[in-house]
Amino acid sequence: NAGVTQTPKFQVLKTGQSMTLQCAQDMNHNSMYWYRQDPGMGLRLIYYSASEGTTDKGEVPNGYNVSRLNKREFSLRLESAAPSQTSVYFCASSEWGDVQPQHFGDGTRLSIL
Amino acid sequence: SQKIEQNSEALNIQEGKTATLTCNYTNYSPAYLQWYRQDPGRGPVFLLLIRENEKEKRKERLKVTFDTTLKQSLFHITASQPADSATYLCALSHTGTASKLTFGTGTRLQVTL
């Protein structure tokens, strides 16, 4: 019972390189989310997908794109990485609705030089 | 602008005592408030959810209160144990937002013998 799986766990990029972070959940959840976590800033929502086929911007979407590939998978793409995107990225999933708890993966630690 | 404040200083407490963590918010009228636990190098794990019309919620040794007049939630761990040492995050959401959460920065709890 894996829950939410994120790959890779660690990555180092050079400025300007592109990269896709992968996320898959096996709980049959409708909604999925991408957050970034920086020291002193807390978790901030980048993009979310309320259900398969829909995506919406969160608080900090600039520099990112997402794809909801199917109900299980939600990927986050950095087209041209910048040092300001150095962060820990978390994917989460939940049942659709207002009061659903979110289930998180263990994150991808991304450094951009 | 909306702001969620959690004590950024670590809370050190002796085993067996009750730990109380605070979450304050301004310029916000949340319908729901959630508490998560995060261990180093791991993603957040859901603990408790409380609605705006609920004053208190309990689960085993955990208790959460939600005071919409004071704009504050308190999170209590009774009979604390070293295994309770972690960072605790509060998160707020409105109705009709498909579980979009706004997180506080978290408070680190250290329980010593």
PDB file of C-alpha atoms in Angstrom:
ATOM      1  CA  ASN A   1       0.000   0.000   0.000  1.00  0.00           C
ATOM      2  CA  ALA A   2       2.295   2.779  -1.288  1.00  0.00           C
ATOM      3  CA  GLY A   3      -0.018   5.822  -0.983  1.00  0.00           C
ATOM      4  CA  VAL A   4       1.593   8.756  -2.837  1.00  0.00           C
ATOM      5  CA  THR A   5       4.865   8.038  -4.638  1.00  0.00           C
ATOM      6  CA  GLN A   6       7.145  10.805  -5.903  1.00  0.00           C
ATOM      7  CA  THR A   7      10.130  10.410  -8.216  1.00  0.00           C
ATOM      8  CA  PRO A   8      12.927  11.290  -8.126  1.00  0.00           C
ATOM      9  CA  LYS A   9      13.718  11.814  -4.431  1.00  0.00           C
ATOM     10  CA  PHE A  10      16.698  14.096  -5.154  1.00  0.00           C
ATOM     11  CA  GLN A  11      17.805  16.060  -8.201  1.00  0.00           C
ATOM     12  CA  VAL A  12      20.405  18.686  -9.031  1.00  0.00           C
ATOM     13  CA  LEU A  13      19.882  20.840 -12.120  1.00  0.00           C
ATOM     14  CA  LYS A  14      21.726  23.640 -13.804  1.00  0.00           C
ATOM     15  CA  THR A  15      19.970  26.947 -14.440  1.00  0.00           C
ATOM     16  CA  GLY A  16      17.957  26.737 -17.655  1.00  0.00           C
ATOM     17  CA  GLN A  17      17.568  22.961 -17.680  1.00  0.00           C
ATOM     18  CA  SER A  18      14.104  21.406 -17.758  1.00  0.00           C
ATOM     19  CA  MET A  19      12.738  18.648 -15.595  1.00  0.00           C
ATOM     20  CA  THR A  20       9.501  16.797 -14.830  1.00  0.00           C
ATOM     21  CA  LEU A  21       8.655  15.658 -11.319  1.00  0.00           C
ATOM     22  CA  GLN A  22       6.433  12.601 -11.233  1.00  0.00           C
ATOM     23  CA  CYS A  23       3.668  11.780  -8.762  1.00  0.00           C
ATOM     24  CA  ALA A  24       1.370   8.752  -8.584  1.00  0.00           C
ATOM     25  CA  GLN A  25      -1.260   7.746  -6.023  1.00  0.00           C
ATOM     26  CA  ASP A  26      -2.925   4.378  -5.527  1.00  0.00           C
ATOM     27  CA  MET A  27      -5.844   5.466  -3.323  1.00  0.00           C
ATOM     28  CA  ASN A  28      -8.271   6.201  -6.178  1.00  0.00           C
ATOM     29  CA  HIS A  29      -8.397   9.863  -5.133  1.00  0.00           C
ATOM     30  CA  ASN A  30      -9.971  12.454  -7.411  1.00  0.00           C
ATOM     31  CA  SER A  31      -7.928  15.494  -6.351  1.00  0.00           C
ATOM     32  CA  MET A  32      -4.170  15.985  -6.535  1.00  0.00           C
ATOM     33  CA  TYR A  33      -1.865  18.856  -5.559  1.00  0.00           C
ATOM     34  CA  TRP A  34       1.674  20.136  -5.934  1.00  0.00           C
ATOM     35  CA  TYR A  35       3.298  22.181  -3.155  1.00  0.00           C
ATOM     36  CA  ARG A  36       6.714  23.613  -2.550  1.00  0.00           C
ATOM     37  CA  GLN A  37       8.205  23.970   0.940  1.00  0.00           C
ATOM     38  CA  ASP A  38      10.878  26.533   1.705  1.00  0.00           C
ATOM     39  CA  PRO A  39      12.408  27.424   5.079  1.00  0.00           C
ATOM     40  CA  GLY A  40      10.280  29.993   6.898  1.00  0.00           C
ATOM     41  CA  MET A  41       7.615  29.984   4.168  1.00  0.00           C
ATOM     42  CA  GLY A  42       5.566  26.911   4.883  1.00  0.00           C
ATOM     43  CA  LEU A  43       3.942  24.792   2.209  1.00  0.00           C
ATOM     44  CA  ARG A  44       2.687  26.815  -0.756  1.00  0.00           C
ATOM     45  CA  LEU A  45       0.317  25.467  -3.385  1.00  0.00           C
ATOM     46  CA  ILE A  46       1.690  25.555  -6.932  1.00  0.00           C
ATOM     47  CA  TYR A  47      -1.064  23.824  -8.927  1.00  0.00           C
ATOM     48  CA  TYR A  48      -3.898  21.482  -8.180  1.00  0.00           C
ATOM     49  CA  SER A  49      -6.245  19.173 -10.044  1.00  0.00           C
ATOM     50  CA  ALA A  50      -9.689  18.873  -8.490  1.00  0.00           C
ATOM     51  CA  SER A  51     -10.532  15.937 -10.726  1.00  0.00           C
ATOM     52  CA  GLU A  52      -9.173  14.115 -13.756  1.00  0.00           C
ATOM     53  CA  GLY A  53      -9.119  16.426 -16.742  1.00  0.00           C
ATOM     54  CA  THR A  54      -8.927  19.702 -14.793  1.00  0.00           C
ATOM     55  CA  THR A  55      -6.011  21.736 -13.468  1.00  0.00           C
ATOM     56  CA  ASP A  56      -5.888  25.132 -11.767  1.00  0.00           C
ATOM     57  CA  LYS A  57      -3.267  27.544 -10.525  1.00  0.00           C
ATOM     58  CA  GLY A  58      -2.453  27.830  -6.864  1.00  0.00           C
ATOM     59  CA  GLU A  59      -0.573  30.511  -4.990  1.00  0.00           C
ATOM     60  CA  VAL A  60       2.816  30.287  -6.791  1.00  0.00           C
ATOM     61  CA  PRO A  61       2.322  28.889 -10.351  1.00  0.00           C
ATOM     62  CA  ASN A  62       4.851  30.993 -12.255  1.00  0.00           C
ATOM     63  CA  GLY A  63       7.632  28.939 -13.847  1.00  0.00           C
ATOM     64  CA  TYR A  64       5.720  25.660 -13.607  1.00  0.00           C
ATOM     65  CA  ASN A  65       3.345  23.581 -15.699  1.00  0.00           C
ATOM     66  CA  VAL A  66       1.355  20.500 -14.751  1.00  0.00           C
ATOM     67  CA  SER A  67      -0.269  17.558 -16.464  1.00  0.00           C
ATOM     68  CA  ARG A  68      -2.967  15.322 -15.006  1.00  0.00           C
ATOM     69  CA  LEU A  69      -2.062  12.275 -17.051  1.00  0.00           C
ATOM     70  CA  ASN A  70      -4.864  10.090 -15.660  1.00  0.00           C
ATOM     71  CA  LYS A  71      -6.610   9.638 -12.322  1.00  0.00           C
ATOM     72  CA  ARG A  72      -3.452   8.228 -10.711  1.00  0.00           C
ATOM     73  CA  GLU A  73      -0.737  10.514 -12.037  1.00  0.00           C
ATOM     74  CA  PHE A  74      -0.036  14.245 -11.773  1.00  0.00           C
ATOM     75  CA  SER A  75       3.281  15.624 -13.038  1.00  0.00           C
ATOM     76  CA  LEU A  76       4.991  18.973 -12.450  1.00  0.00           C
ATOM     77  CA  ARG A  77       7.312  20.431 -15.107  1.00  0.00           C
ATOM     78  CA  LEU A  78       9.958  23.104 -14.806  1.00  0.00           C
ATOM     79  CA  GLU A  79      10.604  24.325 -18.344  1.00  0.00           C
ATOM     80  CA  SER A  80      13.647  26.496 -17.585  1.00  0.00           C
ATOM     81  CA  ALA A  81      14.853  25.987 -14.043  1.00  0.00           C
ATOM     82  CA  ALA A  82      15.956  28.984 -11.965  1.00  0.00           C
ATOM     83  CA  PRO A  83      17.839  29.056  -8.636  1.00  0.00           C
ATOM     84  CA  SER A  84      14.681  30.485  -6.985  1.00  0.00           C
ATOM     85  CA  GLN A  85      13.017  27.144  -7.691  1.00  0.00           C
ATOM     86  CA  THR A  86      15.399  25.323  -5.362  1.00  0.00           C
ATOM     87  CA  SER A  87      13.007  23.777  -2.879  1.00  0.00           C
ATOM     88  CA  VAL A  88      11.402  20.600  -1.596  1.00  0.00           C
ATOM     89  CA  TYR A  89       8.398  19.663  -3.720  1.00  0.00           C
ATOM     90  CA  PHE A  90       5.502  17.674  -2.300  1.00  0.00           C
ATOM     91  CA  CYS A  91       2.669  15.995  -4.117  1.00  0.00           C
ATOM     92  CA  ALA A  92      -0.572  15.233  -2.299  1.00  0.00           C
ATOM     93  CA  SER A  93      -3.920  13.653  -3.066  1.00  0.00           C
ATOM     94  CA  SER A  94      -7.381  13.659  -1.516  1.00  0.00           C
ATOM     95  CA  GLU A  95     -10.937  12.669  -2.115  1.00  0.00           C
ATOM     96  CA  TRP A  96     -12.876  15.440  -3.852  1.00  0.00           C
ATOM     97  CA  GLY A  97     -14.691  17.828  -1.518  1.00  0.00           C
ATOM     98  CA  ASP A  98     -14.251  20.576   1.041  1.00  0.00           C
ATOM     99  CA  VAL A  99     -13.254  18.624   4.099  1.00  0.00           C
ATOM    100  CA  GLN A 100     -10.973  15.925   2.878  1.00  0.00           C
ATOM    101  CA  PRO A 101      -7.565  15.378   4.481  1.00  0.00           C
ATOM    102  CA  GLN A 102      -4.634  15.323   2.113  1.00  0.00           C
ATOM    103  CA  HIS A 103      -2.163  12.466   1.797  1.00  0.00           C
ATOM    104  CA  PHE A 104       1.393  13.502   0.989  1.00  0.00           C
ATOM    105  CA  GLY A 105       4.361  11.876  -0.652  1.00  0.00           C
ATOM    106  CA  ASP A 106       7.810  12.174   0.886  1.00  0.00           C
ATOM    107  CA  GLY A 107       8.955  14.904  -1.469  1.00  0.00           C
ATOM    108  CA  THR A 108      11.520  15.643  -4.146  1.00  0.00           C
ATOM    109  CA  ARG A 109      14.522  17.685  -3.029  1.00  0.00           C
ATOM    110  CA  LEU A 110      15.500  19.851  -5.976  1.00  0.00           C
ATOM    111  CA  SER A 111      18.618  22.025  -6.151  1.00  0.00           C
ATOM    112  CA  ILE A 112      19.226  24.390  -9.048  1.00  0.00           C
ATOM    113  CA  LEU A 113      22.729  25.737  -9.462  1.00  0.00           C
TER     114      LEU A 113
ATOM    115  CA  SER B   1      -3.261  39.858   3.093  1.00  0.00           C
ATOM    116  CA  GLN B   2      -4.113  36.499   4.640  1.00  0.00           C
ATOM    117  CA  LYS B   3      -1.702  35.388   7.297  1.00  0.00           C
ATOM    118  CA  ILE B   4      -1.347  32.217   9.370  1.00  0.00           C
ATOM    119  CA  GLU B   5       1.025  32.350  12.315  1.00  0.00           C
ATOM    120  CA  GLN B   6       2.529  29.497  14.222  1.00  0.00           C
ATOM    121  CA  ASN B   7       5.268  29.931  16.805  1.00  0.00           C
ATOM    122  CA  SER B   8       8.501  29.606  14.860  1.00  0.00           C
ATOM    123  CA  GLU B   9      10.475  28.844  17.996  1.00  0.00           C
ATOM    124  CA  ALA B  10      10.697  25.224  19.017  1.00  0.00           C
ATOM    125  CA  LEU B  11       8.592  24.066  21.946  1.00  0.00           C
ATOM    126  CA  ASN B  12      10.555  21.962  24.414  1.00  0.00           C
ATOM    127  CA  ILE B  13       8.549  19.893  26.845  1.00  0.00           C
ATOM    128  CA  GLN B  14       9.165  17.119  29.316  1.00  0.00           C
ATOM    129  CA  GLU B  15       7.761  13.643  28.747  1.00  0.00           C
ATOM    130  CA  GLY B  16       4.361  13.179  30.353  1.00  0.00           C
ATOM    131  CA  LYS B  17       3.413  16.853  30.196  1.00  0.00           C
ATOM    132  CA  THR B  18       0.784  18.391  27.913  1.00  0.00           C
ATOM    133  CA  ALA B  19       2.104  20.181  24.849  1.00  0.00           C
ATOM    134  CA  THR B  20       0.025  23.097  23.532  1.00  0.00           C
ATOM    135  CA  LEU B  21       0.673  24.539  20.077  1.00  0.00           C
ATOM    136  CA  THR B  22      -0.978  27.682  18.731  1.00  0.00           C
ATOM    137  CA  CYS B  23      -2.214  28.649  15.275  1.00  0.00           C
ATOM    138  CA  ASN B  24      -3.404  32.237  14.752  1.00  0.00           C
ATOM    139  CA  TYR B  25      -4.798  33.680  11.556  1.00  0.00           C
ATOM    140  CA  THR B  26      -5.696  37.133  10.254  1.00  0.00           C
ATOM    141  CA  ASN B  27      -7.665  38.435   7.279  1.00  0.00           C
ATOM    142  CA  TYR B  28      -9.146  34.977   6.850  1.00  0.00           C
ATOM    143  CA  SER B  29     -12.478  33.296   7.534  1.00  0.00           C
ATOM    144  CA  PRO B  30     -11.770  29.598   7.218  1.00  0.00           C
ATOM    145  CA  ALA B  31     -14.488  27.021   7.221  1.00  0.00           C
ATOM    146  CA  TYR B  32     -12.145  24.204   8.171  1.00  0.00           C
ATOM    147  CA  LEU B  33      -8.878  23.829   9.995  1.00  0.00           C
ATOM    148  CA  GLN B  34      -6.573  20.827   9.826  1.00  0.00           C
ATOM    149  CA  TRP B  35      -3.474  19.803  11.754  1.00  0.00           C
ATOM    150  CA  TYR B  36      -0.638  17.788  10.240  1.00  0.00           C
ATOM    151  CA  ARG B  37       2.541  16.248  11.619  1.00  0.00           C
ATOM    152  CA  GLN B  38       5.784  16.362   9.660  1.00  0.00           C
ATOM    153  CA  ASP B  39       8.919  14.395  10.502  1.00  0.00           C
ATOM    154  CA  PRO B  40      12.339  15.387   9.066  1.00  0.00           C
ATOM    155  CA  GLY B  41      12.690  14.298   5.462  1.00  0.00           C
ATOM    156  CA  ARG B  42       9.064  13.142   5.231  1.00  0.00           C
ATOM    157  CA  GLY B  43       5.809  14.544   3.935  1.00  0.00           C
ATOM    158  CA  PRO B  44       3.096  15.886   6.271  1.00  0.00           C
ATOM    159  CA  VAL B  45       0.693  13.382   7.793  1.00  0.00           C
ATOM    160  CA  PHE B  46      -2.917  14.319   8.577  1.00  0.00           C
ATOM    161  CA  LEU B  47      -3.928  14.272  12.249  1.00  0.00           C
ATOM    162  CA  LEU B  48      -7.209  16.076  12.868  1.00  0.00           C
ATOM    163  CA  LEU B  49      -9.797  18.247  11.129  1.00  0.00           C
ATOM    164  CA  ILE B  50     -12.213  20.675  12.805  1.00  0.00           C
ATOM    165  CA  ARG B  51     -15.049  22.681  11.260  1.00  0.00           C
ATOM    166  CA  GLU B  52     -15.864  26.309  12.066  1.00  0.00           C
ATOM    167  CA  ASN B  53     -19.033  25.307  13.906  1.00  0.00           C
ATOM    168  CA  GLU B  54     -17.148  22.853  16.139  1.00  0.00           C
ATOM    169  CA  LYS B  55     -15.452  24.089  19.284  1.00  0.00           C
ATOM    170  CA  GLU B  56     -13.370  21.030  20.041  1.00  0.00           C
ATOM    171  CA  LYS B  57     -12.275  17.735  18.507  1.00  0.00           C
ATOM    172  CA  ARG B  58     -10.454  14.822  20.152  1.00  0.00           C
ATOM    173  CA  LYS B  59      -8.567  11.788  18.942  1.00  0.00           C
ATOM    174  CA  GLU B  60      -6.775   9.614  21.482  1.00  0.00           C
ATOM    175  CA  ARG B  61      -4.185  11.920  23.163  1.00  0.00           C
ATOM    176  CA  LEU B  62      -4.826  14.773  20.730  1.00  0.00           C
ATOM    177  CA  LYS B  63      -7.262  17.648  21.163  1.00  0.00           C
ATOM    178  CA  VAL B  64      -7.932  20.592  18.853  1.00  0.00           C
ATOM    179  CA  THR B  65      -9.950  23.712  19.593  1.00  0.00           C
ATOM    180  CA  PHE B  66     -11.145  26.297  17.075  1.00  0.00           C
ATOM    181  CA  ASP B  67     -12.151  29.787  18.221  1.00  0.00           C
ATOM    182  CA  THR B  68     -13.397  31.840  15.259  1.00  0.00           C
ATOM    183  CA  THR B  69     -13.817  34.917  17.468  1.00  0.00           C
ATOM    184  CA  LEU B  70     -10.196  34.895  18.589  1.00  0.00           C
ATOM    185  CA  LYS B  71      -9.127  33.580  15.145  1.00  0.00           C
ATOM    186  CA  GLN B  72      -7.121  30.889  16.856  1.00  0.00           C
ATOM    187  CA  SER B  73      -6.730  27.133  17.072  1.00  0.00           C
ATOM    188  CA  LEU B  74      -4.972  25.303  19.884  1.00  0.00           C
ATOM    189  CA  PHE B  75      -3.513  21.828  19.442  1.00  0.00           C
ATOM    190  CA  HIS B  76      -2.900  19.788  22.584  1.00  0.00           C
ATOM    191  CA  ILE B  77      -0.968  16.555  23.039  1.00  0.00           C
ATOM    192  CA  THR B  78      -1.543  15.056  26.471  1.00  0.00           C
ATOM    193  CA  ALA B  79       0.909  12.677  28.177  1.00  0.00           C
ATOM    194  CA  SER B  80       3.507  13.614  25.578  1.00  0.00           C
ATOM    195  CA  GLN B  81       6.168  11.089  24.547  1.00  0.00           C
ATOM    196  CA  PRO B  82       9.554  11.455  22.825  1.00  0.00           C
ATOM    197  CA  ALA B  83       7.916   9.869  19.748  1.00  0.00           C
ATOM    198  CA  ASP B  84       5.672  12.953  19.528  1.00  0.00           C
ATOM    199  CA  SER B  85       8.727  15.064  18.633  1.00  0.00           C
ATOM    200  CA  ALA B  86       8.073  16.499  15.165  1.00  0.00           C
ATOM    201  CA  THR B  87       6.942  19.671  13.407  1.00  0.00           C
ATOM    202  CA  TYR B  88       3.214  20.348  13.566  1.00  0.00           C
ATOM    203  CA  LEU B  89       1.497  22.313  10.795  1.00  0.00           C
ATOM    204  CA  CYS B  90      -1.907  23.939  10.815  1.00  0.00           C
ATOM    205  CA  ALA B  91      -3.764  24.419   7.556  1.00  0.00           C
ATOM    206  CA  LEU B  92      -6.942  26.343   6.734  1.00  0.00           C
ATOM    207  CA  SER B  93      -9.454  26.145   3.902  1.00  0.00           C
ATOM    208  CA  HIS B  94     -12.621  27.805   2.730  1.00  0.00           C
ATOM    209  CA  THR B  95     -15.751  26.052   1.574  1.00  0.00           C
ATOM    210  CA  GLY B  96     -16.009  25.304  -2.125  1.00  0.00           C
ATOM    211  CA  THR B  97     -12.269  25.195  -2.646  1.00  0.00           C
ATOM    212  CA  ALA B  98     -11.843  21.494  -3.338  1.00  0.00           C
ATOM    213  CA  SER B  99      -9.681  21.065  -0.245  1.00  0.00           C
ATOM    214  CA  LYS B 100      -7.258  23.825  -1.226  1.00  0.00           C
ATOM    215  CA  LEU B 101      -5.227  24.404   1.920  1.00  0.00           C
ATOM    216  CA  THR B 102      -3.196  27.340   3.179  1.00  0.00           C
ATOM    217  CA  PHE B 103      -0.490  26.174   5.573  1.00  0.00           C
ATOM    218  CA  GLY B 104       1.251  27.808   8.486  1.00  0.00           C
ATOM    219  CA  THR B 105       5.023  27.511   8.797  1.00  0.00           C
ATOM    220  CA  GLY B 106       4.793  24.951  11.587  1.00  0.00           C
ATOM    221  CA  THR B 107       6.049  24.615  15.145  1.00  0.00           C
ATOM    222  CA  ARG B 108       8.731  22.101  16.083  1.00  0.00           C
ATOM    223  CA  LEU B 109       7.977  20.122  19.226  1.00  0.00           C
ATOM    224  CA  GLN B 110      10.771  18.419  21.150  1.00  0.00           C
ATOM    225  CA  VAL B 111       9.754  16.039  23.951  1.00  0.00           C
ATOM    226  CA  THR B 112      12.567  15.070  26.279  1.00  0.00           C
ATOM    227  CA  LEU B 113      12.863  12.332  28.897  1.00  0.00           C
TER     228      LEU B 113
END
